[in-house]
Structure formats: structure tokens, C-alpha cells
Coordinates of C-alpha atoms (C1' of nucleotides) in Angstrom, one line a residue:
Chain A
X1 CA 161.3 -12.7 171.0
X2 CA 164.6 -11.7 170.5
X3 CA 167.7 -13.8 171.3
X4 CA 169.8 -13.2 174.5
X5 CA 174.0 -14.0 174.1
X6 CA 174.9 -16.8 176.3
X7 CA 178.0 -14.5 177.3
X8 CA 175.6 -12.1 179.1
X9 CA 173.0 -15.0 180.4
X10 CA 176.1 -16.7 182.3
X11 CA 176.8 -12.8 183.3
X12 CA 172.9 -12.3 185.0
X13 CA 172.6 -11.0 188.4
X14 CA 169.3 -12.4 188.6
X15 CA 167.1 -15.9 186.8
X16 CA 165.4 -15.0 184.5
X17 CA 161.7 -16.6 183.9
X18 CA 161.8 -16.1 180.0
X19 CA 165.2 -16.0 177.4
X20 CA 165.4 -17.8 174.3
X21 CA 169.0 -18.6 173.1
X22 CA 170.0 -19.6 169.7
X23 CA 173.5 -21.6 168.9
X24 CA 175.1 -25.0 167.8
X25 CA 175.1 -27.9 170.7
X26 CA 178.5 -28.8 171.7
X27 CA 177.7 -32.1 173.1
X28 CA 174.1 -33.7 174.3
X29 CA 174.2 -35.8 177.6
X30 CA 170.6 -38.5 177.9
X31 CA 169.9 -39.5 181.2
X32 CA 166.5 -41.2 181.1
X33 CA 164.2 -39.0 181.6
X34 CA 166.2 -35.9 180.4
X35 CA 169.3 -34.6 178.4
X36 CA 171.8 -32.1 178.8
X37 CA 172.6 -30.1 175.8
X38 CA 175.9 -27.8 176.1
X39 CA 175.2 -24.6 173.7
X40 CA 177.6 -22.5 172.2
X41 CA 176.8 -19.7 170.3
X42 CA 180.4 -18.0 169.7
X43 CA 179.8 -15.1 172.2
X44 CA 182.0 -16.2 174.5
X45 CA 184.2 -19.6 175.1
X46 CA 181.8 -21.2 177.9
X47 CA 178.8 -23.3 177.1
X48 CA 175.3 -22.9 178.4
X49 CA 174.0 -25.5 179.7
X50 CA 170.5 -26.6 178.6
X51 CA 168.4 -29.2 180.8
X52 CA 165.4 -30.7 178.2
X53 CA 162.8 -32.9 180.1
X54 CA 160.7 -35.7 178.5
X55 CA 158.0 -34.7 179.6
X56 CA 158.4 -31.7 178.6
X57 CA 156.8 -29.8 175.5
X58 CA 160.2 -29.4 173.7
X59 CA 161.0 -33.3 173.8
X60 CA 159.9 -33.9 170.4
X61 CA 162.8 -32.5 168.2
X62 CA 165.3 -34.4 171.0
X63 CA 166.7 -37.3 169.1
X64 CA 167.6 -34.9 165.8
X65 CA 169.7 -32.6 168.3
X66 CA 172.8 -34.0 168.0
X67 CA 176.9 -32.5 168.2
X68 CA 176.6 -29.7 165.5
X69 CA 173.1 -28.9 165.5
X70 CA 171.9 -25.5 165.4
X71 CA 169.1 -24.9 167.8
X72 CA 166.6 -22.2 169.5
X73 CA 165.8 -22.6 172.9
X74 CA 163.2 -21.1 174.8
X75 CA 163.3 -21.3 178.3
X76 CA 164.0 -19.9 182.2
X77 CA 167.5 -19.2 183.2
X78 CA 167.7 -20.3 186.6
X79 CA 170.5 -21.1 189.4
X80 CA 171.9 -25.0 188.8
X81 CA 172.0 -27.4 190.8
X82 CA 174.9 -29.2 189.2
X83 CA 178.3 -28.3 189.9
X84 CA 179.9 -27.2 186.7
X85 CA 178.0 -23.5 186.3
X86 CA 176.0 -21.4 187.7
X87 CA 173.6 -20.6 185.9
X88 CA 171.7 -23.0 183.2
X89 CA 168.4 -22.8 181.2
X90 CA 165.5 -25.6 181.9
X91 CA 164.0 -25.4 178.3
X92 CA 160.4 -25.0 177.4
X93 CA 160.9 -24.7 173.8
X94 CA 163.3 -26.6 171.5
X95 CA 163.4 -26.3 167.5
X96 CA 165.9 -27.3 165.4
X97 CA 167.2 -24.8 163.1
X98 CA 170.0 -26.9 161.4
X99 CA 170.7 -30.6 161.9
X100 CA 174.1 -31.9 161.7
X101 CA 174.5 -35.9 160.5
X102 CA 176.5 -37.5 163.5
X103 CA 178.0 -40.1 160.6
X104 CA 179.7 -37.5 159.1
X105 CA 180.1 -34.5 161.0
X106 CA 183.8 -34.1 161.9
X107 CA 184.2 -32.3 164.9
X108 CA 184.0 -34.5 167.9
X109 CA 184.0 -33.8 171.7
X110 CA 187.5 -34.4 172.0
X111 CA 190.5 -32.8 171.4
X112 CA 191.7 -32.8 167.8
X113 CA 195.1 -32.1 166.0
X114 CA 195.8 -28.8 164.7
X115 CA 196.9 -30.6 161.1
X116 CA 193.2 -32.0 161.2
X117 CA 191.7 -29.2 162.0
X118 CA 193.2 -27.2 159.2
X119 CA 191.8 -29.7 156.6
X120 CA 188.1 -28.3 157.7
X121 CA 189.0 -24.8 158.5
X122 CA 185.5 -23.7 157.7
X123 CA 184.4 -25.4 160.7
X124 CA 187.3 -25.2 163.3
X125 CA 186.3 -21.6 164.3
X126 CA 183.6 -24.2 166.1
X127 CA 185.8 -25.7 168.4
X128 CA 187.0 -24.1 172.0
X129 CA 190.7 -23.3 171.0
X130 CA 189.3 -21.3 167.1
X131 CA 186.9 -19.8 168.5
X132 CA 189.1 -18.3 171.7
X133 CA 191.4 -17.6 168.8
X134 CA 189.2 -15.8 166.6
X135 CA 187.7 -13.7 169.3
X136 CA 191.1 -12.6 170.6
X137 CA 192.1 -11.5 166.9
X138 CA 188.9 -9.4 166.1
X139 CA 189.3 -7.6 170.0
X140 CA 193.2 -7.0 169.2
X141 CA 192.3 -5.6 166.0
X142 CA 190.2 -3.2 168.0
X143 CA 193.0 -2.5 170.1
X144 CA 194.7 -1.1 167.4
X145 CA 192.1 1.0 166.0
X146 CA 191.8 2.2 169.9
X147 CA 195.7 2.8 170.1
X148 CA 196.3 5.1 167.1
X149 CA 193.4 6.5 167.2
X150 CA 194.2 7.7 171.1
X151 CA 197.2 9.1 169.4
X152 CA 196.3 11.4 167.2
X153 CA 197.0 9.1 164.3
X154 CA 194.9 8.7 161.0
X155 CA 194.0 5.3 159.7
X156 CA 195.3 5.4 155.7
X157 CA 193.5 2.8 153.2
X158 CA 196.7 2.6 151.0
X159 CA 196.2 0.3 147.6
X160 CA 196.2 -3.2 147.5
X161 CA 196.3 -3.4 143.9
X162 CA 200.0 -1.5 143.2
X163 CA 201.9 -0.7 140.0
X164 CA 205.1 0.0 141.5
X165 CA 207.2 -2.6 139.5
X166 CA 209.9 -2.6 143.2
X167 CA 208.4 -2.1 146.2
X168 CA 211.7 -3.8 147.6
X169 CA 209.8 -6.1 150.0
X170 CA 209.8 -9.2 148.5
X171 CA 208.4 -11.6 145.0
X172 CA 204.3 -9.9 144.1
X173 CA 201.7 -11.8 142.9
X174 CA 200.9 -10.3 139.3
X175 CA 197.1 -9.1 139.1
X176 CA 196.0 -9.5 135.4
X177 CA 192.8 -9.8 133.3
X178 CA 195.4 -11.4 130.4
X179 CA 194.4 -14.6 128.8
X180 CA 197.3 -17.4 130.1
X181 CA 198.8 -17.4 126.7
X182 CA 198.0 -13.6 124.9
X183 CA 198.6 -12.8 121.4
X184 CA 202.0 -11.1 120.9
X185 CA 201.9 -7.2 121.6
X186 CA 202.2 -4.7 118.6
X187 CA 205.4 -3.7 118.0
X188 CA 206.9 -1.3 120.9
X189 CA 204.3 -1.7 123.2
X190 CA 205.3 -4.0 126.9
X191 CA 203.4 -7.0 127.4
X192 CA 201.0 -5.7 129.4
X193 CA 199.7 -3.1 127.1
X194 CA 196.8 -4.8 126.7
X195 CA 196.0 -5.7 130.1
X196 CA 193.5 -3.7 132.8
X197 CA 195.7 -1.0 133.7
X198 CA 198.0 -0.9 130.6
X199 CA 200.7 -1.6 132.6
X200 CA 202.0 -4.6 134.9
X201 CA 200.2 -4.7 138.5
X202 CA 200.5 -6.2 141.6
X203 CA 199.2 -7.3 145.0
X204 CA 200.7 -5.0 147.2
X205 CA 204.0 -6.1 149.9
X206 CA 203.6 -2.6 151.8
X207 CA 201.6 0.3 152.1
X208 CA 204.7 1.9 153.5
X209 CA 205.8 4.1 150.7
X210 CA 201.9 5.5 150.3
X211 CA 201.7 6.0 154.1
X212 CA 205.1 8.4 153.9
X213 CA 202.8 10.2 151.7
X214 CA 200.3 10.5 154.1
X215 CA 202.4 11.3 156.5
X216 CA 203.7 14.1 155.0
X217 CA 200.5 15.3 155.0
X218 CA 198.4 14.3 157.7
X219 CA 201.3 13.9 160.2
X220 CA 200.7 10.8 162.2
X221 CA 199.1 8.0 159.8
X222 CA 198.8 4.0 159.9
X223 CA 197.7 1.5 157.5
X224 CA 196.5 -2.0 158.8
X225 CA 195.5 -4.3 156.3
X226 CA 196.0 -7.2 153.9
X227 CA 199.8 -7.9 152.4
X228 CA 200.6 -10.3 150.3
X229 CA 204.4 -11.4 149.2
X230 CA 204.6 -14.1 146.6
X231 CA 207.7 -15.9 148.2
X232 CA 208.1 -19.4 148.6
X233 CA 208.5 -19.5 152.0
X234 CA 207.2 -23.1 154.2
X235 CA 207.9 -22.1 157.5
X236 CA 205.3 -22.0 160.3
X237 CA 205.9 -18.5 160.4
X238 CA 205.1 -17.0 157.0
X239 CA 201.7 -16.6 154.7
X240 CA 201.2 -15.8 151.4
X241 CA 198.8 -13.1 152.3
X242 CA 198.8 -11.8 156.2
X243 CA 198.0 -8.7 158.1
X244 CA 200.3 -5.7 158.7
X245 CA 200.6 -3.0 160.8
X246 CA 202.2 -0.3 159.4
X247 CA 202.3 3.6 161.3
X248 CA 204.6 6.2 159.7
X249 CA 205.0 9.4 161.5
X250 CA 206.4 12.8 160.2
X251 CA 208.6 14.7 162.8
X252 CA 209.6 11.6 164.0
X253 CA 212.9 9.9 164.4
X254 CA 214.2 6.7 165.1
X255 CA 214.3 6.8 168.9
X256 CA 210.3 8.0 168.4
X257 CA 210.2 4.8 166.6
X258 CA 211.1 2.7 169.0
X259 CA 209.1 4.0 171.4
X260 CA 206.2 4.0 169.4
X261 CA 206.6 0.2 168.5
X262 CA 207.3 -0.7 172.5
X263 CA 204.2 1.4 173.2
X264 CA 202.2 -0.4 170.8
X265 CA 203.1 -4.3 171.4
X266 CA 202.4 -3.3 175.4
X267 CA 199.6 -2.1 174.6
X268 CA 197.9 -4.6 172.3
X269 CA 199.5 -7.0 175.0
X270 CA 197.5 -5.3 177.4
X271 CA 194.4 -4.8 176.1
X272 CA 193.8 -8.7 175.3
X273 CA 195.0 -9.7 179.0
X274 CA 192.1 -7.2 180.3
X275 CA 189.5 -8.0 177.8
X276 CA 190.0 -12.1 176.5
X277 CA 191.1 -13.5 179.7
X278 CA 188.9 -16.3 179.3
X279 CA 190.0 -17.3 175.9
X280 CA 193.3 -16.2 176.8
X281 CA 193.2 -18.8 179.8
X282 CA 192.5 -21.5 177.5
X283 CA 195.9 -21.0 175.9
X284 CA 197.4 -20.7 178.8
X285 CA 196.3 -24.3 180.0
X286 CA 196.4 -26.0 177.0
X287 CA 199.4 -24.7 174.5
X288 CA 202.0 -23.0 176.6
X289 CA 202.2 -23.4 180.5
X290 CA 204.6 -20.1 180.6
X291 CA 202.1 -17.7 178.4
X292 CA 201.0 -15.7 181.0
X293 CA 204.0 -15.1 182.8
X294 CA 205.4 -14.3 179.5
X295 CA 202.8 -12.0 178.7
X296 CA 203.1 -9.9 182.2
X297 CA 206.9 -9.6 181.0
X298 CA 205.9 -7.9 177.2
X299 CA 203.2 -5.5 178.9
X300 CA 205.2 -4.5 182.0
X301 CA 209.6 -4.7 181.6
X302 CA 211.2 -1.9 179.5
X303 CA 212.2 -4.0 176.5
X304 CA 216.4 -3.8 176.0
X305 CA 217.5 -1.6 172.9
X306 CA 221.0 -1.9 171.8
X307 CA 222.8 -1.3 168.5
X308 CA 223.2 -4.0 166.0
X309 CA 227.0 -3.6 166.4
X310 CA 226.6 -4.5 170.4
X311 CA 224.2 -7.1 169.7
X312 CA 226.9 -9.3 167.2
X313 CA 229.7 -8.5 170.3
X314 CA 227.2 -10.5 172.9
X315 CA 226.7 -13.0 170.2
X316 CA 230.7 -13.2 169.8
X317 CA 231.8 -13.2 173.4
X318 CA 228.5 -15.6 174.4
X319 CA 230.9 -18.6 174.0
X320 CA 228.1 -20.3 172.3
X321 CA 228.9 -22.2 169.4
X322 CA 226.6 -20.9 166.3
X323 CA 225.5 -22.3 163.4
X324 CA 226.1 -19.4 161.4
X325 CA 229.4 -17.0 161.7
X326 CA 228.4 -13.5 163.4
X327 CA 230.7 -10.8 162.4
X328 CA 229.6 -7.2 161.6
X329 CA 228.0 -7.1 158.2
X330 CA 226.1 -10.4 158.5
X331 CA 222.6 -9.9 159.1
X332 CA 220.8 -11.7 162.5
X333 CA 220.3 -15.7 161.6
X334 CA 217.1 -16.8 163.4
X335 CA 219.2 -18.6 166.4
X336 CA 221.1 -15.4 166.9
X337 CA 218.1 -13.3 167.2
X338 CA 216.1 -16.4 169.4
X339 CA 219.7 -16.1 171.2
X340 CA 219.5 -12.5 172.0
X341 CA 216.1 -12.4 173.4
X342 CA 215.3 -15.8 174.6
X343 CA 218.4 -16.6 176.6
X344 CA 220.4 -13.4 176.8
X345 CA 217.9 -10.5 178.2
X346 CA 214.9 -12.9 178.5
X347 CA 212.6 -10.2 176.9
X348 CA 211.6 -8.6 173.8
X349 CA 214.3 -7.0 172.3
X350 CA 215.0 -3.9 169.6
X351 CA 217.8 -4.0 167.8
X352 CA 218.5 -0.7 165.6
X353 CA 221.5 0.4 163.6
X354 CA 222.4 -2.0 160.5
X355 CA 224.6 -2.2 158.3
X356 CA 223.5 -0.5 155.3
X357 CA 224.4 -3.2 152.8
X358 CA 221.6 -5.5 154.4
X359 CA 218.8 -3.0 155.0
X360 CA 216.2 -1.6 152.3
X361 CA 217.2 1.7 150.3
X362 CA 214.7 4.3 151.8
X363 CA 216.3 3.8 155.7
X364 CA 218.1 7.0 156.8
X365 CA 221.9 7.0 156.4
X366 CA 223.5 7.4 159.7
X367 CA 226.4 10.1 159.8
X368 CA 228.9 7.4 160.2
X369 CA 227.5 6.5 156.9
X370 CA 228.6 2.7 157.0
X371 CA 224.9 2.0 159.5
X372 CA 221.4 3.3 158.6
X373 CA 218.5 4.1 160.9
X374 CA 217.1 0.7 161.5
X375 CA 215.3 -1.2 163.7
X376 CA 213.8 -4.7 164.9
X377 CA 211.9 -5.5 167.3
X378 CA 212.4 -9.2 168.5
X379 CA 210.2 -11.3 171.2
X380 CA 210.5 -14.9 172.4
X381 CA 209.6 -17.6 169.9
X382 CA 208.0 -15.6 167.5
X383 CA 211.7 -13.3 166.5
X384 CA 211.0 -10.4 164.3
X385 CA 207.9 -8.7 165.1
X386 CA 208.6 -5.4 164.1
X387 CA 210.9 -4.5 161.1
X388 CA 211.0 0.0 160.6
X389 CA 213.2 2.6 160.4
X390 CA 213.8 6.1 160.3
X391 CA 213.3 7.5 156.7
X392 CA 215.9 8.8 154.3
X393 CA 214.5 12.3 154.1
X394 CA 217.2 13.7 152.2
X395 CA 216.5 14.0 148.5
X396 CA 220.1 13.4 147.3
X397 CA 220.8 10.8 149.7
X398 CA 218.1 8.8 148.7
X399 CA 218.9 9.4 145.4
X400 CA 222.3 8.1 145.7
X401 CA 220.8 4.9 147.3
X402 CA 218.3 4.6 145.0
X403 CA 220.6 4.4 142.1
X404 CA 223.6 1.8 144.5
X405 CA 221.0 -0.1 144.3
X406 CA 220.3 -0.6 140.8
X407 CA 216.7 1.1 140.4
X408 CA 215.1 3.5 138.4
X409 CA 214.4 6.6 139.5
X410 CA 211.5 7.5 137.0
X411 CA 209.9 4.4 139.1
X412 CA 210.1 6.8 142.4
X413 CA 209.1 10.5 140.9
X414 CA 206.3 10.7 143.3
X415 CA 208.1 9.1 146.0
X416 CA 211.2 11.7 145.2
X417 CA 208.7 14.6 145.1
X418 CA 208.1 14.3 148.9
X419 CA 212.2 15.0 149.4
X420 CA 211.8 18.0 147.1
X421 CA 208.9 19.5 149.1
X422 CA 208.5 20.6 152.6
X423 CA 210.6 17.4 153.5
X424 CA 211.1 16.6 157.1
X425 CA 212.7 13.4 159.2
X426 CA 210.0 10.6 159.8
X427 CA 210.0 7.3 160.9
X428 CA 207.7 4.3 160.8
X429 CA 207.8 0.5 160.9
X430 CA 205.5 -2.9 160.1
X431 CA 204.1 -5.1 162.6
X432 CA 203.2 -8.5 161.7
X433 CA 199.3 -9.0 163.0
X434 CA 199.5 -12.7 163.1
X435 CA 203.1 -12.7 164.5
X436 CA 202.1 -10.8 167.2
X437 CA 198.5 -13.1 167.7
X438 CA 201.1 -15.9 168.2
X439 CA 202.9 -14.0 170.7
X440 CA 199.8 -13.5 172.4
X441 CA 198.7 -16.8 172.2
X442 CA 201.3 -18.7 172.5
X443 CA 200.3 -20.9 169.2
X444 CA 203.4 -21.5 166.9
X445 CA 201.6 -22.0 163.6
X446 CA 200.5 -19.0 161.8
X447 CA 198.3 -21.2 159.7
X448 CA 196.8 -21.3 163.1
X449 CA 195.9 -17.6 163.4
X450 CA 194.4 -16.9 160.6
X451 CA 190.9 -17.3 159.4
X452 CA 191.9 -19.3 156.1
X453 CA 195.5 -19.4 155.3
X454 CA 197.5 -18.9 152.5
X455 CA 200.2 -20.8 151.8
X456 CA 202.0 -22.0 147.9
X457 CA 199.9 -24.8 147.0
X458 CA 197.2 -24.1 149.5
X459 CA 194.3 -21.8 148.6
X460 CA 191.6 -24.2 150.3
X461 CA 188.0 -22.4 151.1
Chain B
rU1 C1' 213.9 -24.1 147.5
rC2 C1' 217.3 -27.3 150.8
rC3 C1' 217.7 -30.8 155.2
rC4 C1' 215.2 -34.2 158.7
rU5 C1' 210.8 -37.1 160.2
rG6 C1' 206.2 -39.2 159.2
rA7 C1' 201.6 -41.3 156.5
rU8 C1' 197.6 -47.9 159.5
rA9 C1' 189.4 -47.3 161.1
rG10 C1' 185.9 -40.8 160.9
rC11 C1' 189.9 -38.8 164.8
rU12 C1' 194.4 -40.0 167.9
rC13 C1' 197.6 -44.0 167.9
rA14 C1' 199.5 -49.5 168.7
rA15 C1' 201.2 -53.9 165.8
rU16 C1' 208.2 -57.3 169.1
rC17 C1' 213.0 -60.4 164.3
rG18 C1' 209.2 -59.8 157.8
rG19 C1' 204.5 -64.4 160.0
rC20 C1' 196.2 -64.0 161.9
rA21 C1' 194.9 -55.8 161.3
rG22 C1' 194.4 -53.8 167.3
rA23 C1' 192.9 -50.1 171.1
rG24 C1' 190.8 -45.5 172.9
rC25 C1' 187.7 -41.7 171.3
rG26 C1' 183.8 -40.8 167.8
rG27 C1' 179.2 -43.5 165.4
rG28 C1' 174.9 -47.1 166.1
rU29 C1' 171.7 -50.0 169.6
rG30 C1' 170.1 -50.7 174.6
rG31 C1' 170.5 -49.2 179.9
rC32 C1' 170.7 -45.4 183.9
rU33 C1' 166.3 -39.7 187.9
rG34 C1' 171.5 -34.0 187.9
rU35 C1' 175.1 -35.0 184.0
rU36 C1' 179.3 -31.8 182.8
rA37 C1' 185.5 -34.7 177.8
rA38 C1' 179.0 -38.4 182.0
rC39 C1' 178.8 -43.6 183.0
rC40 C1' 177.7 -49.2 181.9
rA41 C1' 176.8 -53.1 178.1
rC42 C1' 176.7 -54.7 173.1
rU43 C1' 177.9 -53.5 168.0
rA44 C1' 179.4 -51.9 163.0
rG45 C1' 183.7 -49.8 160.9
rG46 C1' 190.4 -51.4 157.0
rU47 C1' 192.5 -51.5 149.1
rU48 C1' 197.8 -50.0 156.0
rG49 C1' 199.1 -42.5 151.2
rU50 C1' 200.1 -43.9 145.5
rA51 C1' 203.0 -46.8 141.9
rG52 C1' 206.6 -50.4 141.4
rG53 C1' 210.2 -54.0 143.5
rU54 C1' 212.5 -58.0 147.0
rU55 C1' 210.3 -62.5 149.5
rC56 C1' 207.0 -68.7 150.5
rA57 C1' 205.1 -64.4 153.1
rA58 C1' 205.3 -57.0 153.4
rG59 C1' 201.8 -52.3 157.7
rU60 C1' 207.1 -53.7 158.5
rC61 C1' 212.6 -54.2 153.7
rC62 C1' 214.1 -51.3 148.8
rU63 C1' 213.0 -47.4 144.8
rA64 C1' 210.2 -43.3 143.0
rC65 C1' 206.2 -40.1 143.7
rU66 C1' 202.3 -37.4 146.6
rC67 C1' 201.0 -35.2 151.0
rA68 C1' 201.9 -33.5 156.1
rG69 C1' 205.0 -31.9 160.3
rG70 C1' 209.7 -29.9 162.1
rG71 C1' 214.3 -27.2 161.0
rA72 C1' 216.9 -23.5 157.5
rG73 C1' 216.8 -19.5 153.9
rC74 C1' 213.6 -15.1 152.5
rC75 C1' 210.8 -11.7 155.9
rA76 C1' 206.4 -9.2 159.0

RNA sequence: UCCCUGAUAGCUCAAUCGGCAGAGCGGGUGGCUGUUAACCACUAGGUUGUAGGUUCAAGUCCUACUCAGGGAGCCA
């Protein structure tokens, strides 16, 4: 007999005289005579409930069933009496599949502290609040799959191992097959000569440059993977290794940009409020009162684009006294940019046209050639969610801002080639995946979105 | 990396001026014929993060370290 999800049992239109259901018991309640078990089997935040007799054949195995246990229950579905649920299964059959030693095991029926729970992260996705969080973060990944690909975009598998010695994103983690301390190098040759690829390699920071390749190719592309900067950054926003989104678009500029980047947070917005409402609930209730007001605001309201020049003169005449100065020039400290869209427009916010001196090499030079065709994309509590730009498609331009800023140009033939032929304007940006699940969920750690974090000095499971 | 705060039972936290180490939850045992963070009774559980110092006496004061959380920088 095959299993039936407890998501589609507490979903029947009808009882059901036979269903066997297989998942770990949340909590057991003995009244004499009978117990309660709650089930969970991950399928869906709710419990089933599970009413085991005495008298009844599947007694036996009872007093092993404990928090933690994994079970297989054979029994009706039928209407409950009880208050809590509709529907519940009066059990015929119990076996124990996996006991769990109430001494030891560490999970409780109580609410525990997000610290704790990271110390055992290979058995928080067990609890209500993981498992609601795990669940929305595989269905928004869908969501993006869904949005490109109703697009017309292509999904690009750029490298994760990378021998570009500057992607310009940040410190890389080395990859190497070197012994810690190898012999010394013949004469001539680098240091890595010896290693795997004969060169020096790295985790990638950004599948950006090989998705402009793409692009000028394929037209509409998007990478969404794994990213890793080596930085050592302790905030509750950052991770050594996270998930990007990253689209690049040919024939694309940077007011395409933007709209492609509003189009997509609404969207992923949208699709969790219509298909994790449930687990989206939970967070509502229990981590941030405002979340779903919040959210209505991100899927529905026009978010406010403005220049990076008008954004520093609302910071200047806001009469608020800043940490930091704000004068054009100066990029956006955290409380300007929490500033901006929490208190000033009260909704996610795009910012575009830097300065060049603060922005990366490859964004487009604007013709008053003192800005460059950037833009962020900045939303309540989480800030930058979205970093792009329009491209600088023109080969001497980039060129020139390749060498201001002290880098080699033999290091960018390939990415040089692409200006030399059949170049065209294009435009693409990166979206943090776990920024925008904290968005979403209103959780402020993004230890706390992610299966098993990485932070410096954490590389636990 | 810098600044601030913290570390006491398995978990979450108390402990007044430096003076006997406590509770709730969880665990164990027993009770209860429909519970739902079940309930009631009893019970076990401690090198107070580590190392040193001050003191008749340190969970409490001092120093260093370790770890955690928050803020900042870097960014997505």
C-alpha cells in the first residue's frame, strides 16, 4: 500500500476507510485508554492527527512512539470529533520505522531560539517555522524558473569553478589540489603551475560576465545558482556561499532593467502569497505582525525610481541628522538607504545613476560621463536586493575603464571580444535569493534561510 | 575587521548590597474515556563558558581568552 501525503488527507472531500501515512510524530497525547499522536511528514505545515486505541491491534509499539519517531500508520481517515481539525485517522496499524531517545532528542514541543536551533541545523527543518521556511524557498525557486521561463528567457549554467583572477565582486575562495606547503616552482613558472588547472582558480562571485556571453547569443538568459565571496563579513545579512539571481538581457537598457527587476520581486512576491499561505501565515503570526501588509505593498504599488543624485538631495533636505555625511560622490550608507525606503516612500525603492567612481567597471558610462547606468533595488529591512546595470557595450569605453581601473586587459580578451563583434546595449542585474526569502518572510537572519549556512568560522554539517 | 551586549539544568530564563543554586518547559514515574503547546501529582537533573585574580566568602567584582547576538564596513 502506498503512502498518502497528509497535505492531501487534510484536503479529502470524503473519509476514507483505508490510507496509510508515514512521518515523524510531533507530539503524543495518553489519555488512558488511548493516545493522540500528531504526525508530520513535511508535506505541508499542519499535523495529522492520529487517535491509537488500547485495545486496538496497533497498541503494542505505543510506548516506543515518542517526539521524533518515525512511524507508518495504517488506518481510516474519518471526520473528528475534536475541535482542532477536521479530519483525523483512527489507526489500525502502527510500526515504528525509527525511534527517537526522548533523553536526548533536542527538539521539544515548545518554541525554541533561533541561536539553538542553528546549533542542530540538521534537524531544525523538523520544526513548524524550518519546515514553513524550507517549503516557501523550494516553491519561490520554482517561481523563478516559471518567471523567465514565461519570458522567453534561457536558464545559463555559468561556472562555479572560475579562473578569472578579477571578477570585481569581491575576496574568492582559491580552489586547489596543492599540498598546504608545495615545493618551490621551477624557475619561471607561477605558483600554481603545478596545480589542477595550471593556473590559479576560484569559486565563482558572479556568473554575470559568462551570462553577457550568453546573452549575446541567446538574447534573454539568467543564471540562478550558488555564489560564493570569501569576505569577512559578520552581519546577519551576508553568507559565505548564497544564491543569486542573475538575468542579462541583450537589447536591453537600463529602464528595461528596472522593469524587469520590479516585475520579478512582484512576481516571486506573488506567487508565494498564492501558493505558501499557510506557511506564509506562520510568519505572519509569529515573526513580524506587519508581513503581510507589507507584502500586499511589494506585489501591488509601483515601486519609486529616482536618480542617485535626487535620492542624496532628500537625504540632505530630510533634516535628519545622519551618521554618515551624504554628499554626491558618497555611496548610500545602510541608514540612508533604510531612510529612503522605510521612512521616506514606505516602499521598495530603485535607485539608478551613480557616480562612476563607486560603481564596478563594466556599467555603461552615461553621456554626462561623471554617472554610469546603475541601479539598486532597495526594500524595507532587508536594503539592497537588487544590484545591475546597463552594460558598457562600447569597446573603447570599456577599454578605457578597464585600464582607470588598474586591470589587465589580456585578463578580458574574451570578454573584449563581445564589444568587437555584433555588440549591442544590454542590461542585467543580481538578486540576492536569501535576501529576498527574508523579505518574504519576514526573518532577519539569513543564517535563517538557508539550508546550512556559511559563515567564516562556521562550516558545521 | 571595528563597536556594544551577553554566556547559570537538555531548552528559555531568575538569583536584591558579594552571603544556602531557583522556576517554567522538556525527561522519568503514576493518574485521568476526546486531547490538541492536554491536564493533575510526584521525581531526577548544576565543575554558573574557559583560565587566572581580589575577598573570610564570587553566578555576582577585576583581567585575558573562547563563543554567541546586535550594530557598522564590504555587498547580493
Amino acid at each position: 500500500m502506498k503512502r498518502t501525503l497528509i497535505k492531501n488527507l487534510l484536503n479529502s472531500a470524503a473519509a476514507l476507510n483505508r490510507v496509510r501515512v508515514s512521518g515523524w510524530v510531533r507530539t503524543r497525547r495518553d489519555s488512558k485508554g488511548f493516545s493522540f499522536l500528531e504526525v508530520n511528514d513535511g508535506s505541508c505545515l499542519k499535523n495529522l492527527q492520529v487517535i491509537v486505541e488500547e485495545t486496538g491491534p496497533a497498541f503494542g509499539q505505543l510506548a516506543a512512539v515518542t517526539t521524533g519517531a518515525a512511524v507508518e500508520i495504517d488506518g481510516a481517515l474519518v471526520e473528528s470529533p475534536g475541535a482542532g481539525q477536521k479530519w483525523e485517522v483512527r489507526a489500525i496499524g502502527l510500526r515504528l520505522l525509527g525511534g527517537a531517545d526522548p533523553e536526548t532528542f533536542p527538539l521539544q514541543k515548545k518554541r525554541h531560539t533561533d541561536e539553538f536551533l542553528r546549533t542542530i541545523a540538521h534537524l531544525r527543518p523538523r520544526t513548524n517555522k524550518y519546515g514553513a521556511m524550507f517549503r516557501i524557498r523550494s516553491e519561490a525557486a520554482f517561481a523563478v524558473h516559471r518567471f523567465f521561463r514565461e519570458r522567453g528567457f534561457h536558464y545559463l549554467h555559468s561556472p562555479i569553478l572560475t579562473g578569472s583572477d578579477c571578477e570585481g565582486a569581491g575576496e574568492m575562495f582559491r580552489v586547489t589540489t596543492l599540498p598546504l606547503h608545495p615545493p618551490a616552482s621551477p624557475e619561471g613558472d607561477g605558483p600554481f603551475a603545478d596545480d589542477f588547472f595550471g593556473k590559479e582558480a576560484s569559486l565563482t562571485v558572479s556568473g554575470q560576465l559568462e551570462a553577457e556571453l550568453f546573452a549575446s547569443a541567446l538574447g534573454s538568459v539568467y543564471t540562478f545558482g550558488p555564489t560564493f565571496r570569501a569576505e569577512n563579513s559578520n552581519t546577519p545579512r551576508h553568507a559565505a556561499e548564497f544564491w543569486m539571481i542573475e538575468p542579462e538581457m541583450a537589447f536591453a537598457d537600463l529602464s528595461d532593467n528596472m522593469d524587469l527587476a520590479e516585475d520579478l520581486v512582484k512576481a516571486l512576491t506573488v506567487h508565494v502569497l498564492e501558493n505558501c499561505r499557510e506557511d506564509l501565515d506562520l510568519f505572519a503570526k509569529f515573526v513580524d505582525k506587519q508581513l503581510m501588509a507589507s507584502l500586499e505593498t511589494i506585489a501591488a504599488q509601483p515601486y519609486e525610481r529616482l536618480p542617485y543624485a535626487d535620492a542624496v538631495d532628500i537625504l540632505k533636505t530630510s533634516g535628519r541628522a545622519f551618521e554618515f555625511p551624504v554628499d554626491f560622490g558618497a555611496d548610500l550608507q545602510t541608514e540612508h538607504e533604510r531612510f529612503l525606503c522605510e521612512e521616506h516612500f514606505k516602499k521598495p525603492v530603485i535607485v539608478y545613476n551613480y557616480p562612476r567612481e563607486i560603481k564596478a567597471f563594466y556599467m555603461r558610462l552615461n553621456d554626462d560621463d561623471r554617472t554610469v547606468a546603475a541601479m539598486d533595488l532597495l526594500v524595507p529591512r532587508v536594503g539592497e536586493l537588487v544590484g545591475g546595470s546597463q552594460r558598457e557595450e562600447r569597446y573603447d569605453v570599456l577599454e578605457r575603464r578597464i585600464l582607470e581601473n588598474g586591470m589587465k586587459l589580456e585578463s578580458y580578451w574574451w570578454y573584449l571580444d563581445i564589444r568587437r563583434f555584433g555588440s549591442v546595449p544590454h542590461a542585467g542585474f543580481g538578486l540576492g535569493f536569501e535576501r529576498f526569502l527574508m523579505m518574504a518572510t519576514g526573518v532577519t537572519n539569513i543564517r535563517d534561510v538557508i539550508p546550512f549556512p556559511r559563515t567564516p568560522k562556521h562550516l558545521e554539517f
